[in-house]
mmCIF file of C-alpha atoms in Angstrom:
data_model
loop_
_atom_site.group_PDB
_atom_site.id
_atom_site.type_symbol
_atom_site.label_atom_id
_atom_site.label_comp_id
_atom_site.label_asym_id
_atom_site.label_seq_id
_atom_site.Cartn_x
_atom_site.Cartn_y
_atom_site.Cartn_z
ATOM 1 C CA UNK S 1 19.590 -19.638 54.647
ATOM 2 C CA UNK S 2 17.810 -22.617 56.038
ATOM 3 C CA UNK S 3 18.739 -26.109 57.070
ATOM 4 C CA UNK S 4 16.427 -28.585 54.980
ATOM 5 C CA UNK S 5 16.213 -30.799 57.403
ATOM 6 C CA UNK S 6 15.156 -29.001 60.398
ATOM 7 C CA UNK S 7 13.601 -26.832 58.235
ATOM 8 C CA UNK S 8 14.654 -23.694 60.070
ATOM 9 C CA UNK S 9 16.493 -20.304 59.334
ATOM 10 C CA UNK S 10 19.802 -20.886 60.139
ATOM 11 C CA UNK S 11 21.969 -17.529 59.527
ATOM 12 C CA UNK S 12 21.421 -14.427 56.799
ATOM 13 C CA UNK S 13 24.032 -13.387 55.240
ATOM 14 C CA UNK S 14 25.121 -9.969 54.622
ATOM 15 C CA UNK S 15 25.137 -9.892 51.170
ATOM 16 C CA UNK S 16 24.816 -12.687 47.857
ATOM 17 C CA UNK S 17 28.489 -12.791 46.960
ATOM 18 C CA UNK S 18 30.418 -15.610 47.466
ATOM 19 C CA UNK S 19 32.230 -14.022 50.115
ATOM 20 C CA UNK S 20 29.989 -14.399 53.452
ATOM 21 C CA UNK S 21 28.731 -17.744 52.135
ATOM 22 C CA UNK S 22 32.433 -19.453 51.829
ATOM 23 C CA UNK S 23 33.348 -17.793 55.760
ATOM 24 C CA UNK S 24 30.092 -19.115 56.867
ATOM 25 C CA UNK S 25 30.935 -22.667 55.340
ATOM 26 C CA UNK S 26 34.152 -22.676 56.894
ATOM 27 C CA UNK S 27 33.250 -21.630 60.361
ATOM 28 C CA UNK S 28 30.285 -24.457 60.287
ATOM 29 C CA UNK S 29 32.612 -27.906 58.737
ATOM 30 C CA UNK S 30 30.157 -30.815 58.101
ATOM 31 C CA UNK S 31 28.060 -29.632 55.170
ATOM 32 C CA UNK S 32 27.421 -32.375 52.990
ATOM 33 C CA UNK S 33 24.680 -30.821 50.262
ATOM 34 C CA UNK S 34 24.167 -27.350 49.373
ATOM 35 C CA UNK S 35 20.734 -26.633 48.260
ATOM 36 C CA UNK S 36 20.576 -23.761 45.888
ATOM 37 C CA UNK S 37 20.162 -21.046 42.784
ATOM 38 C CA UNK S 38 21.569 -21.191 40.202
ATOM 39 C CA UNK S 39 23.627 -17.398 41.109
ATOM 40 C CA UNK S 40 27.403 -18.464 39.927
ATOM 41 C CA UNK S 41 28.262 -16.015 43.395
ATOM 42 C CA UNK S 42 27.078 -18.874 45.489
ATOM 43 C CA UNK S 43 28.169 -21.920 43.728
ATOM 44 C CA UNK S 44 31.737 -20.296 43.709
ATOM 45 C CA UNK S 45 31.302 -19.692 47.524
ATOM 46 C CA UNK S 46 29.905 -23.422 48.214
ATOM 47 C CA UNK S 47 32.940 -24.671 46.406
ATOM 48 C CA UNK S 48 35.336 -22.579 48.102
ATOM 49 C CA UNK S 49 33.560 -22.813 51.870
ATOM 50 C CA UNK S 50 33.109 -26.785 51.397
ATOM 51 C CA UNK S 51 34.847 -28.566 48.555
ATOM 52 C CA UNK S 52 33.293 -31.586 49.356
ATOM 53 C CA UNK S 53 29.707 -30.947 49.372
ATOM 54 C CA UNK S 54 27.098 -31.611 46.701
ATOM 55 C CA UNK S 55 25.409 -28.745 45.278
ATOM 56 C CA UNK S 56 21.899 -29.474 43.900
ATOM 57 C CA UNK S 57 19.527 -26.948 42.750
ATOM 58 C CA UNK S 58 16.218 -26.097 45.376
ATOM 59 C CA UNK S 59 12.915 -27.235 43.980
ATOM 60 C CA UNK S 60 11.549 -24.095 43.590
ATOM 61 C CA UNK S 61 14.129 -23.053 40.890
ATOM 62 C CA UNK S 62 13.791 -26.053 38.946
ATOM 63 C CA UNK S 63 10.226 -25.625 38.923
ATOM 64 C CA UNK S 64 11.117 -22.502 37.691
ATOM 65 C CA UNK S 65 13.282 -23.698 34.879
ATOM 66 C CA UNK S 66 10.678 -25.909 33.480
ATOM 67 C CA UNK S 67 8.483 -23.729 33.224
ATOM 68 C CA UNK S 68 10.360 -21.585 31.225
ATOM 69 C CA UNK S 69 11.726 -24.260 28.760
ATOM 70 C CA UNK S 70 8.433 -25.372 28.442
ATOM 71 C CA UNK S 71 7.042 -21.847 27.572
ATOM 72 C CA UNK S 72 9.919 -21.405 25.477
ATOM 73 C CA UNK S 73 8.869 -24.462 23.452
ATOM 74 C CA UNK S 74 5.507 -23.823 23.294
ATOM 75 C CA UNK S 75 6.149 -20.541 21.927
ATOM 76 C CA UNK S 76 8.563 -21.858 19.535
ATOM 77 C CA UNK S 77 5.859 -24.189 17.965
ATOM 78 C CA UNK S 78 2.947 -21.420 18.159
ATOM 79 C CA UNK S 79 1.798 -22.613 14.627
ATOM 80 C CA UNK S 80 1.542 -26.103 15.411
ATOM 81 C CA UNK S 81 -0.950 -25.834 18.134
ATOM 82 C CA UNK S 82 -3.138 -23.034 16.155
ATOM 83 C CA UNK S 83 -4.894 -25.409 14.512
ATOM 84 C CA UNK S 84 -8.338 -24.531 12.787
ATOM 85 C CA UNK S 85 -11.309 -24.738 15.456
ATOM 86 C CA UNK S 86 -14.136 -27.445 14.935
ATOM 87 C CA UNK S 87 -16.950 -25.964 13.855
ATOM 88 C CA UNK S 88 -20.169 -25.911 15.813
ATOM 89 C CA UNK S 89 -23.321 -26.744 14.728
ATOM 90 C CA UNK S 90 -26.069 -24.218 15.191
ATOM 91 C CA UNK S 91 -29.160 -24.823 17.680
ATOM 92 C CA UNK S 92 -31.066 -26.361 14.024
ATOM 93 C CA UNK S 93 -28.598 -29.101 12.954
ATOM 94 C CA UNK S 94 -28.349 -30.043 16.456
ATOM 95 C CA UNK S 95 -30.251 -33.049 17.055
ATOM 96 C CA UNK S 96 -32.364 -34.721 19.862
ATOM 97 C CA UNK S 97 -29.567 -36.790 20.955
ATOM 98 C CA UNK S 98 -27.161 -33.955 21.659
ATOM 99 C CA UNK S 99 -29.950 -32.632 24.782
ATOM 100 C CA UNK S 100 -29.685 -36.381 26.139
ATOM 101 C CA UNK S 101 -25.631 -36.577 25.799
ATOM 102 C CA UNK S 102 -24.958 -33.069 27.050
ATOM 103 C CA UNK S 103 -24.226 -30.983 24.314
ATOM 104 C CA UNK S 104 -23.602 -30.414 20.684
ATOM 105 C CA UNK S 105 -20.871 -33.402 19.354
ATOM 106 C CA UNK S 106 -17.819 -31.474 18.214
ATOM 107 C CA UNK S 107 -16.342 -33.676 16.002
ATOM 108 C CA UNK S 108 -12.433 -32.128 16.323
ATOM 109 C CA UNK S 109 -9.477 -33.975 15.535
ATOM 110 C CA UNK S 110 -8.918 -35.903 19.039
ATOM 111 C CA UNK S 111 -12.466 -36.583 19.280
ATOM 112 C CA UNK S 112 -12.012 -38.357 15.408
ATOM 113 C CA UNK S 113 -8.884 -39.879 16.494
ATOM 114 C CA UNK S 114 -10.471 -41.265 19.847
ATOM 115 C CA UNK S 115 -13.085 -42.874 18.028
ATOM 116 C CA UNK S 116 -11.036 -44.514 15.355
ATOM 117 C CA UNK S 117 -8.556 -45.925 18.166
ATOM 118 C CA UNK S 118 -11.846 -47.002 20.100
ATOM 119 C CA UNK S 119 -13.067 -48.768 16.844
ATOM 120 C CA UNK S 120 -9.545 -50.403 16.178
ATOM 121 C CA UNK S 121 -9.633 -51.907 19.654
ATOM 122 C CA UNK S 122 -13.441 -53.436 19.402
ATOM 123 C CA UNK S 123 -11.831 -54.788 15.937
ATOM 124 C CA UNK S 124 -8.772 -56.748 17.324
ATOM 125 C CA UNK S 125 -10.944 -57.604 20.604
ATOM 126 C CA UNK S 126 -13.252 -59.456 18.870
ATOM 127 C CA UNK S 127 -10.994 -61.150 16.511
ATOM 128 C CA UNK S 128 -8.743 -62.248 19.780
ATOM 129 C CA UNK S 129 -12.184 -63.146 20.996
ATOM 130 C CA UNK S 130 -10.766 -64.016 24.458
ATOM 131 C CA UNK S 131 -7.507 -66.084 23.292
ATOM 132 C CA UNK S 132 -4.069 -65.103 24.852
ATOM 133 C CA UNK S 133 -3.796 -61.818 22.510
ATOM 134 C CA UNK S 134 -4.503 -59.846 25.701
ATOM 135 C CA UNK S 135 -1.210 -58.321 26.867
ATOM 136 C CA UNK S 136 -0.917 -56.972 22.646
ATOM 137 C CA UNK S 137 -4.534 -55.247 22.887
ATOM 138 C CA UNK S 138 -3.436 -53.715 25.982
ATOM 139 C CA UNK S 139 -0.062 -52.662 24.324
ATOM 140 C CA UNK S 140 -1.757 -50.932 21.233
ATOM 141 C CA UNK S 141 -4.245 -49.528 23.720
ATOM 142 C CA UNK S 142 -1.454 -48.155 25.315
ATOM 143 C CA UNK S 143 0.214 -46.348 22.142
ATOM 144 C CA UNK S 144 -3.466 -44.804 21.293
#
């Protein structure tokens, strides 16, 4: 166990059972917050040894849980993410301007969306011509 305020080891419990934790907490009154993993034994030991203490998940296990949730979500939507790969132009098809820009211009879906959004913003910007619609334009940009 560690102290969350001083960031140092306070004690080492003999087992991961609820009894030793409850006993330790009973002999050390004043514990207000217990940061723990999701083990049921620790939850029970904390509840028995320091019933008034608030129990919270530790940072490592929160990140671990988020990582697992994201992994599960991505796995469930794998087909959505495996869209067609944009066709790369051959060297013969590349124009001389490609070398100036830093490589072939890939016309993927993301690039097309960005170009369309840019064109829309420029059109609206011309229509507003400095009028009081700047806030509307900013909201449109944020939605893209």
